């Protein structure tokens, strides 16, 4: 009974924090949930059931509800480019199925190393001054130019179909493979490659994460990677965290939080690589 209480508390807290942070900066939450559970599974006896595959499965199921709560909130704020989101889904959904299948091919000992290396790449992505680069882009106005109004400011940007589809396939594969939702790559890429404003990139990312997570989690369910006895508590925490995170995002740009997240990502990456090499 005591072990169950510990698991419930951990699930609620991790679910809330991962969804809150993920929704606030468009990361989906898996970047917090997966390394946290990987670490705790080695030090908390009550989590001895957790394997890399079950952790990724739980992450993807909870991200369905993170994406749902965040998408509803961001759509009410008119910060979701639905056309861009649908284009991303066309490429990312098949990519997520392939990624989920590849996840089953990893050895437990190697998984931490691979995930740590991925987090280093994500850390480097997050060092880019996305606001500054986005503000300097002046798109060539065509029939396909998107016009978006956010907080009283009008933005214009272009989204080439082929590059967007290639990026979407990559994002989908990363989602299914590592259970991170893909926003860690798609948000900076939307801004750097297409000049999409930060607010719209985050909202659109959460919209696509919702549907990518549905497909990826379904694949993991079929593969038997879901611990149903515990997943509901992660879901409750993540739904609340996603809703709160989207609302808090309107209060500030999240620069302080992004720097905090960068440091956490770097420390977690180093720890995971050390574990993977030991």
mmCIF file of C-alpha atoms in Angstrom:
data_model
loop_
_atom_site.group_PDB
_atom_site.id
_atom_site.type_symbol
_atom_site.label_atom_id
_atom_site.label_comp_id
_atom_site.label_asym_id
_atom_site.label_seq_id
_atom_site.Cartn_x
_atom_site.Cartn_y
_atom_site.Cartn_z
ATOM 1 C CA UNK A 1 0.000 0.000 0.000
ATOM 2 C CA UNK A 2 2.840 2.348 0.868
ATOM 3 C CA UNK A 3 4.518 1.703 -2.485
ATOM 4 C CA UNK A 4 1.299 2.531 -4.341
ATOM 5 C CA UNK A 5 0.974 5.862 -2.517
ATOM 6 C CA UNK A 6 4.567 6.722 -3.438
ATOM 7 C CA UNK A 7 3.909 5.899 -7.093
ATOM 8 C CA UNK A 8 0.703 7.988 -7.120
ATOM 9 C CA UNK A 9 2.466 11.025 -5.640
ATOM 10 C CA UNK A 10 5.396 10.698 -8.053
ATOM 11 C CA UNK A 11 3.044 10.255 -11.011
ATOM 12 C CA UNK A 12 0.922 13.296 -10.161
ATOM 13 C CA UNK A 13 3.925 15.555 -9.526
ATOM 14 C CA UNK A 14 5.961 14.460 -12.558
ATOM 15 C CA UNK A 15 2.873 14.494 -14.765
ATOM 16 C CA UNK A 16 1.979 18.043 -13.719
ATOM 17 C CA UNK A 17 5.501 19.487 -13.929
ATOM 18 C CA UNK A 18 6.349 17.862 -17.256
ATOM 19 C CA UNK A 19 3.098 19.033 -18.859
ATOM 20 C CA UNK A 20 3.346 22.513 -17.312
ATOM 21 C CA UNK A 21 6.881 23.098 -18.586
ATOM 22 C CA UNK A 22 6.205 21.356 -21.889
ATOM 23 C CA UNK A 23 3.053 23.343 -22.597
ATOM 24 C CA UNK A 24 4.689 26.618 -21.613
ATOM 25 C CA UNK A 25 7.463 26.329 -24.203
ATOM 26 C CA UNK A 26 5.882 23.867 -26.675
ATOM 27 C CA UNK A 27 7.954 20.796 -25.771
ATOM 28 C CA UNK A 28 5.180 18.315 -25.015
ATOM 29 C CA UNK A 29 6.550 17.264 -21.630
ATOM 30 C CA UNK A 30 8.339 14.039 -22.501
ATOM 31 C CA UNK A 31 11.681 15.801 -22.244
ATOM 32 C CA UNK A 32 11.004 16.107 -18.501
ATOM 33 C CA UNK A 33 8.984 12.952 -17.831
ATOM 34 C CA UNK A 34 11.235 10.396 -19.577
ATOM 35 C CA UNK A 35 14.599 11.287 -17.957
ATOM 36 C CA UNK A 36 12.894 11.813 -14.573
ATOM 37 C CA UNK A 37 11.415 8.315 -14.610
ATOM 38 C CA UNK A 38 14.612 6.786 -15.981
ATOM 39 C CA UNK A 39 16.476 8.259 -13.005
ATOM 40 C CA UNK A 40 13.845 7.439 -10.361
ATOM 41 C CA UNK A 41 13.384 3.876 -11.604
ATOM 42 C CA UNK A 42 16.976 3.184 -10.568
ATOM 43 C CA UNK A 43 16.658 4.704 -7.083
ATOM 44 C CA UNK A 44 13.030 4.227 -5.981
ATOM 45 C CA UNK A 45 12.037 0.575 -5.297
ATOM 46 C CA UNK A 46 8.362 1.381 -5.922
ATOM 47 C CA UNK A 47 9.264 2.133 -9.555
ATOM 48 C CA UNK A 48 11.140 -1.095 -10.229
ATOM 49 C CA UNK A 49 8.505 -1.985 -12.862
ATOM 50 C CA UNK A 50 9.600 0.891 -15.093
ATOM 51 C CA UNK A 51 11.649 0.000 -18.195
ATOM 52 C CA UNK A 52 12.666 2.341 -21.050
ATOM 53 C CA UNK A 53 9.813 0.969 -23.168
ATOM 54 C CA UNK A 54 7.132 1.372 -20.459
ATOM 55 C CA UNK A 55 8.429 4.855 -19.610
ATOM 56 C CA UNK A 56 8.166 5.960 -23.241
ATOM 57 C CA UNK A 57 4.693 4.390 -23.422
ATOM 58 C CA UNK A 58 3.518 6.290 -20.333
ATOM 59 C CA UNK A 59 5.061 9.486 -21.666
ATOM 60 C CA UNK A 60 3.166 9.218 -24.956
ATOM 61 C CA UNK A 61 -0.173 8.422 -23.305
ATOM 62 C CA UNK A 62 0.152 11.376 -20.936
ATOM 63 C CA UNK A 63 1.143 13.647 -23.827
ATOM 64 C CA UNK A 64 -2.210 12.915 -25.447
ATOM 65 C CA UNK A 65 -3.863 14.697 -22.545
ATOM 66 C CA UNK A 66 -1.150 17.368 -22.346
ATOM 67 C CA UNK A 67 -1.713 18.076 -26.031
ATOM 68 C CA UNK A 68 -5.493 18.084 -25.608
ATOM 69 C CA UNK A 69 -5.590 20.533 -22.709
ATOM 70 C CA UNK A 70 -2.881 22.768 -24.219
ATOM 71 C CA UNK A 71 -4.424 22.778 -27.713
ATOM 72 C CA UNK A 72 -7.820 23.819 -26.370
ATOM 73 C CA UNK A 73 -6.218 26.657 -24.401
ATOM 74 C CA UNK A 74 -3.999 27.852 -27.288
ATOM 75 C CA UNK A 75 -6.844 27.691 -29.815
ATOM 76 C CA UNK A 76 -8.904 29.913 -27.550
ATOM 77 C CA UNK A 77 -5.948 32.314 -27.572
ATOM 78 C CA UNK A 78 -5.833 32.050 -31.425
ATOM 79 C CA UNK A 79 -2.222 30.844 -31.390
ATOM 80 C CA UNK A 80 -2.597 27.709 -33.514
ATOM 81 C CA UNK A 81 -1.900 27.621 -37.268
ATOM 82 C CA UNK A 82 -4.197 24.727 -38.139
ATOM 83 C CA UNK A 83 -3.075 24.539 -41.791
ATOM 84 C CA UNK A 84 0.557 24.224 -40.710
ATOM 85 C CA UNK A 85 -0.462 21.696 -38.082
ATOM 86 C CA UNK A 86 -2.257 19.490 -40.610
ATOM 87 C CA UNK A 87 0.749 19.611 -42.961
ATOM 88 C CA UNK A 88 2.979 18.513 -40.101
ATOM 89 C CA UNK A 89 0.628 15.663 -39.231
ATOM 90 C CA UNK A 90 0.776 14.273 -42.778
ATOM 91 C CA UNK A 91 4.496 13.608 -42.330
ATOM 92 C CA UNK A 92 4.780 13.065 -38.592
ATOM 93 C CA UNK A 93 2.113 10.376 -38.141
ATOM 94 C CA UNK A 94 3.831 7.736 -40.339
ATOM 95 C CA UNK A 95 7.158 8.846 -38.842
ATOM 96 C CA UNK A 96 5.840 8.234 -35.320
ATOM 97 C CA UNK A 97 4.758 4.686 -36.228
ATOM 98 C CA UNK A 98 8.262 3.906 -37.513
ATOM 99 C CA UNK A 99 9.811 5.482 -34.416
ATOM 100 C CA UNK A 100 7.633 3.419 -32.068
ATOM 101 C CA UNK A 101 8.708 0.250 -33.860
ATOM 102 C CA UNK A 102 12.396 1.234 -33.668
ATOM 103 C CA UNK A 103 11.985 1.783 -29.917
ATOM 104 C CA UNK A 104 11.539 -1.968 -29.433
ATOM 105 C CA UNK A 105 14.976 -2.619 -30.971
ATOM 106 C CA UNK A 106 16.976 -0.750 -28.306
ATOM 107 C CA UNK A 107 18.860 -2.508 -25.547
ATOM 108 C CA UNK A 108 18.094 -1.154 -22.070
ATOM 109 C CA UNK A 109 21.769 -0.354 -21.514
ATOM 110 C CA UNK A 110 22.041 1.686 -24.714
ATOM 111 C CA UNK A 111 18.783 3.596 -24.364
ATOM 112 C CA UNK A 112 20.110 6.056 -21.766
ATOM 113 C CA UNK A 113 23.141 6.821 -23.943
ATOM 114 C CA UNK A 114 21.045 7.491 -27.044
ATOM 115 C CA UNK A 115 18.590 9.637 -25.139
ATOM 116 C CA UNK A 116 21.433 11.600 -23.551
ATOM 117 C CA UNK A 117 22.951 12.313 -26.973
ATOM 118 C CA UNK A 118 19.563 13.478 -28.247
ATOM 119 C CA UNK A 119 19.218 15.829 -25.276
ATOM 120 C CA UNK A 120 22.620 17.373 -26.076
ATOM 121 C CA UNK A 121 21.315 18.170 -29.565
ATOM 122 C CA UNK A 122 18.165 19.638 -28.032
ATOM 123 C CA UNK A 123 20.270 21.722 -25.645
ATOM 124 C CA UNK A 124 22.190 23.184 -28.599
ATOM 125 C CA UNK A 125 18.924 23.958 -30.386
ATOM 126 C CA UNK A 126 17.670 25.820 -27.339
ATOM 127 C CA UNK A 127 20.763 28.066 -27.247
ATOM 128 C CA UNK A 128 19.629 29.703 -30.482
ATOM 129 C CA UNK A 129 18.083 33.143 -30.002
ATOM 130 C CA UNK A 130 14.834 32.224 -31.702
ATOM 131 C CA UNK A 131 13.057 35.567 -31.127
ATOM 132 C CA UNK A 132 15.941 37.553 -32.623
ATOM 133 C CA UNK A 133 16.221 35.388 -35.708
ATOM 134 C CA UNK A 134 12.479 35.338 -36.227
ATOM 135 C CA UNK A 135 12.267 39.140 -36.032
ATOM 136 C CA UNK A 136 14.909 39.532 -38.763
ATOM 137 C CA UNK A 137 13.128 37.343 -41.304
ATOM 138 C CA UNK A 138 11.228 39.201 -44.019
ATOM 139 C CA UNK A 139 9.291 36.676 -46.085
ATOM 140 C CA UNK A 140 8.702 37.123 -49.793
ATOM 141 C CA UNK A 141 4.973 37.721 -50.101
ATOM 142 C CA UNK A 142 3.245 35.151 -52.335
ATOM 143 C CA UNK A 143 -0.200 33.601 -52.627
ATOM 144 C CA UNK A 144 0.853 31.060 -49.984
ATOM 145 C CA UNK A 145 2.103 33.613 -47.462
ATOM 146 C CA UNK A 146 0.461 33.130 -44.063
ATOM 147 C CA UNK A 147 -0.755 36.155 -42.121
ATOM 148 C CA UNK A 148 -1.208 35.746 -38.383
ATOM 149 C CA UNK A 149 -2.114 38.268 -35.706
ATOM 150 C CA UNK A 150 -0.811 37.700 -32.186
ATOM 151 C CA UNK A 151 -1.333 40.139 -29.329
ATOM 152 C CA UNK A 152 -2.100 42.998 -31.715
ATOM 153 C CA UNK A 153 0.948 42.394 -33.977
ATOM 154 C CA UNK A 154 0.670 41.061 -37.525
ATOM 155 C CA UNK A 155 3.154 38.397 -38.712
ATOM 156 C CA UNK A 156 3.732 36.990 -42.209
ATOM 157 C CA UNK A 157 5.613 33.814 -43.099
ATOM 158 C CA UNK A 158 5.908 31.132 -45.770
ATOM 159 C CA UNK A 159 5.922 27.358 -45.255
ATOM 160 C CA UNK A 160 7.447 25.346 -48.181
ATOM 161 C CA UNK A 161 5.623 22.021 -48.408
ATOM 162 C CA UNK A 162 8.525 19.617 -49.064
ATOM 163 C CA UNK A 163 10.898 20.907 -46.313
ATOM 164 C CA UNK A 164 7.966 20.972 -43.885
ATOM 165 C CA UNK A 165 7.085 17.335 -44.675
ATOM 166 C CA UNK A 166 10.713 16.200 -44.260
ATOM 167 C CA UNK A 167 10.911 17.972 -40.894
ATOM 168 C CA UNK A 168 7.566 16.445 -39.885
ATOM 169 C CA UNK A 169 8.743 12.889 -40.617
ATOM 170 C CA UNK A 170 11.845 13.472 -38.469
ATOM 171 C CA UNK A 171 9.767 14.932 -35.635
ATOM 172 C CA UNK A 172 7.360 11.976 -35.760
ATOM 173 C CA UNK A 173 10.180 9.431 -35.616
ATOM 174 C CA UNK A 174 11.728 11.164 -32.592
ATOM 175 C CA UNK A 175 8.337 11.168 -30.875
ATOM 176 C CA UNK A 176 7.744 7.448 -31.279
ATOM 177 C CA UNK A 177 11.365 6.538 -30.604
ATOM 178 C CA UNK A 178 12.041 8.572 -27.459
ATOM 179 C CA UNK A 179 8.570 9.618 -26.291
ATOM 180 C CA UNK A 180 9.442 13.326 -26.290
ATOM 181 C CA UNK A 181 6.583 14.664 -28.428
ATOM 182 C CA UNK A 182 8.854 16.238 -31.032
ATOM 183 C CA UNK A 183 8.264 19.844 -29.964
ATOM 184 C CA UNK A 184 11.889 20.171 -28.890
ATOM 185 C CA UNK A 185 12.832 19.999 -32.563
ATOM 186 C CA UNK A 186 9.724 21.369 -34.287
ATOM 187 C CA UNK A 187 9.381 24.632 -32.302
ATOM 188 C CA UNK A 188 12.883 26.027 -33.027
ATOM 189 C CA UNK A 189 12.737 24.583 -36.562
ATOM 190 C CA UNK A 190 9.427 26.325 -37.326
ATOM 191 C CA UNK A 191 10.963 29.621 -36.223
ATOM 192 C CA UNK A 192 14.416 29.209 -37.789
ATOM 193 C CA UNK A 193 13.359 27.649 -41.097
ATOM 194 C CA UNK A 194 9.974 29.241 -41.740
ATOM 195 C CA UNK A 195 9.974 32.463 -39.684
ATOM 196 C CA UNK A 196 6.886 31.501 -37.684
ATOM 197 C CA UNK A 197 6.385 33.708 -34.589
ATOM 198 C CA UNK A 198 7.275 32.048 -31.296
ATOM 199 C CA UNK A 199 3.740 32.150 -29.894
ATOM 200 C CA UNK A 200 2.233 30.490 -32.978
ATOM 201 C CA UNK A 201 5.043 27.900 -33.176
ATOM 202 C CA UNK A 202 4.377 26.819 -29.579
ATOM 203 C CA UNK A 203 0.601 26.634 -30.039
ATOM 204 C CA UNK A 204 0.878 24.763 -33.343
ATOM 205 C CA UNK A 205 3.441 22.397 -31.825
ATOM 206 C CA UNK A 206 1.043 21.423 -29.039
ATOM 207 C CA UNK A 207 -1.719 20.889 -31.625
ATOM 208 C CA UNK A 208 0.436 18.445 -33.612
ATOM 209 C CA UNK A 209 1.762 16.777 -30.450
ATOM 210 C CA UNK A 210 -1.828 15.839 -29.566
ATOM 211 C CA UNK A 211 -2.332 13.791 -32.737
ATOM 212 C CA UNK A 212 1.231 12.440 -32.949
ATOM 213 C CA UNK A 213 0.927 11.186 -29.376
ATOM 214 C CA UNK A 214 -2.396 9.485 -30.129
ATOM 215 C CA UNK A 215 -0.814 7.503 -32.963
ATOM 216 C CA UNK A 216 2.459 6.790 -31.142
ATOM 217 C CA UNK A 217 0.735 5.750 -27.907
ATOM 218 C CA UNK A 218 -1.632 3.469 -29.841
ATOM 219 C CA UNK A 219 1.385 1.735 -31.333
ATOM 220 C CA UNK A 220 2.921 1.295 -27.866
ATOM 221 C CA UNK A 221 -0.407 -0.042 -26.558
ATOM 222 C CA UNK A 222 -0.397 -2.686 -29.304
ATOM 223 C CA UNK A 223 3.214 -3.510 -28.400
ATOM 224 C CA UNK A 224 2.213 -3.925 -24.722
ATOM 225 C CA UNK A 225 4.380 -1.095 -23.402
ATOM 226 C CA UNK A 226 1.754 0.558 -21.167
ATOM 227 C CA UNK A 227 1.537 0.009 -17.400
ATOM 228 C CA UNK A 228 -2.191 0.623 -17.014
ATOM 229 C CA UNK A 229 -2.080 0.379 -13.225
ATOM 230 C CA UNK A 230 -0.174 3.678 -13.013
ATOM 231 C CA UNK A 231 -0.793 5.633 -16.215
ATOM 232 C CA UNK A 232 -4.059 7.263 -15.006
ATOM 233 C CA UNK A 233 -2.211 9.230 -12.307
ATOM 234 C CA UNK A 234 0.281 10.600 -14.846
ATOM 235 C CA UNK A 235 -2.662 11.555 -17.072
ATOM 236 C CA UNK A 236 -4.424 13.495 -14.307
ATOM 237 C CA UNK A 237 -1.271 15.431 -13.471
ATOM 238 C CA UNK A 238 -0.442 16.127 -17.125
ATOM 239 C CA UNK A 239 -3.923 17.373 -18.037
ATOM 240 C CA UNK A 240 -3.838 19.876 -15.181
ATOM 241 C CA UNK A 241 -0.253 20.889 -15.962
ATOM 242 C CA UNK A 242 -0.979 21.413 -19.657
ATOM 243 C CA UNK A 243 -3.965 23.649 -18.940
ATOM 244 C CA UNK A 244 -2.098 25.748 -16.382
ATOM 245 C CA UNK A 245 1.031 26.008 -18.554
ATOM 246 C CA UNK A 246 -0.868 27.357 -21.567
ATOM 247 C CA UNK A 247 -2.581 29.996 -19.439
ATOM 248 C CA UNK A 248 0.644 31.031 -17.693
ATOM 249 C CA UNK A 249 2.322 31.428 -21.116
ATOM 250 C CA UNK A 250 0.255 34.580 -21.662
ATOM 251 C CA UNK A 251 1.825 36.242 -18.615
ATOM 252 C CA UNK A 252 5.475 36.169 -19.738
ATOM 253 C CA UNK A 253 7.726 34.977 -22.569
ATOM 254 C CA UNK A 254 9.262 32.225 -20.518
ATOM 255 C CA UNK A 255 12.903 33.304 -20.996
ATOM 256 C CA UNK A 256 13.862 32.545 -17.394
ATOM 257 C CA UNK A 257 12.117 29.192 -17.572
ATOM 258 C CA UNK A 258 13.848 28.368 -20.873
ATOM 259 C CA UNK A 259 17.263 29.004 -19.325
ATOM 260 C CA UNK A 260 16.341 26.825 -16.367
ATOM 261 C CA UNK A 261 15.178 24.115 -18.760
ATOM 262 C CA UNK A 262 18.420 24.349 -20.749
ATOM 263 C CA UNK A 263 20.448 23.694 -17.599
ATOM 264 C CA UNK A 264 18.209 20.787 -16.566
ATOM 265 C CA UNK A 265 18.471 19.276 -20.054
ATOM 266 C CA UNK A 266 22.270 19.522 -20.042
ATOM 267 C CA UNK A 267 22.629 17.989 -16.560
ATOM 268 C CA UNK A 268 20.181 15.213 -17.389
ATOM 269 C CA UNK A 269 21.972 14.515 -20.674
ATOM 270 C CA UNK A 270 25.345 14.139 -18.949
ATOM 271 C CA UNK A 271 23.842 11.872 -16.282
ATOM 272 C CA UNK A 272 22.073 9.669 -18.841
ATOM 273 C CA UNK A 273 25.219 9.293 -20.975
ATOM 274 C CA UNK A 274 27.277 8.353 -17.921
ATOM 275 C CA UNK A 275 24.675 5.718 -17.019
ATOM 276 C CA UNK A 276 24.628 4.455 -20.592
ATOM 277 C CA UNK A 277 28.425 4.103 -20.709
ATOM 278 C CA UNK A 278 28.770 2.500 -17.269
#
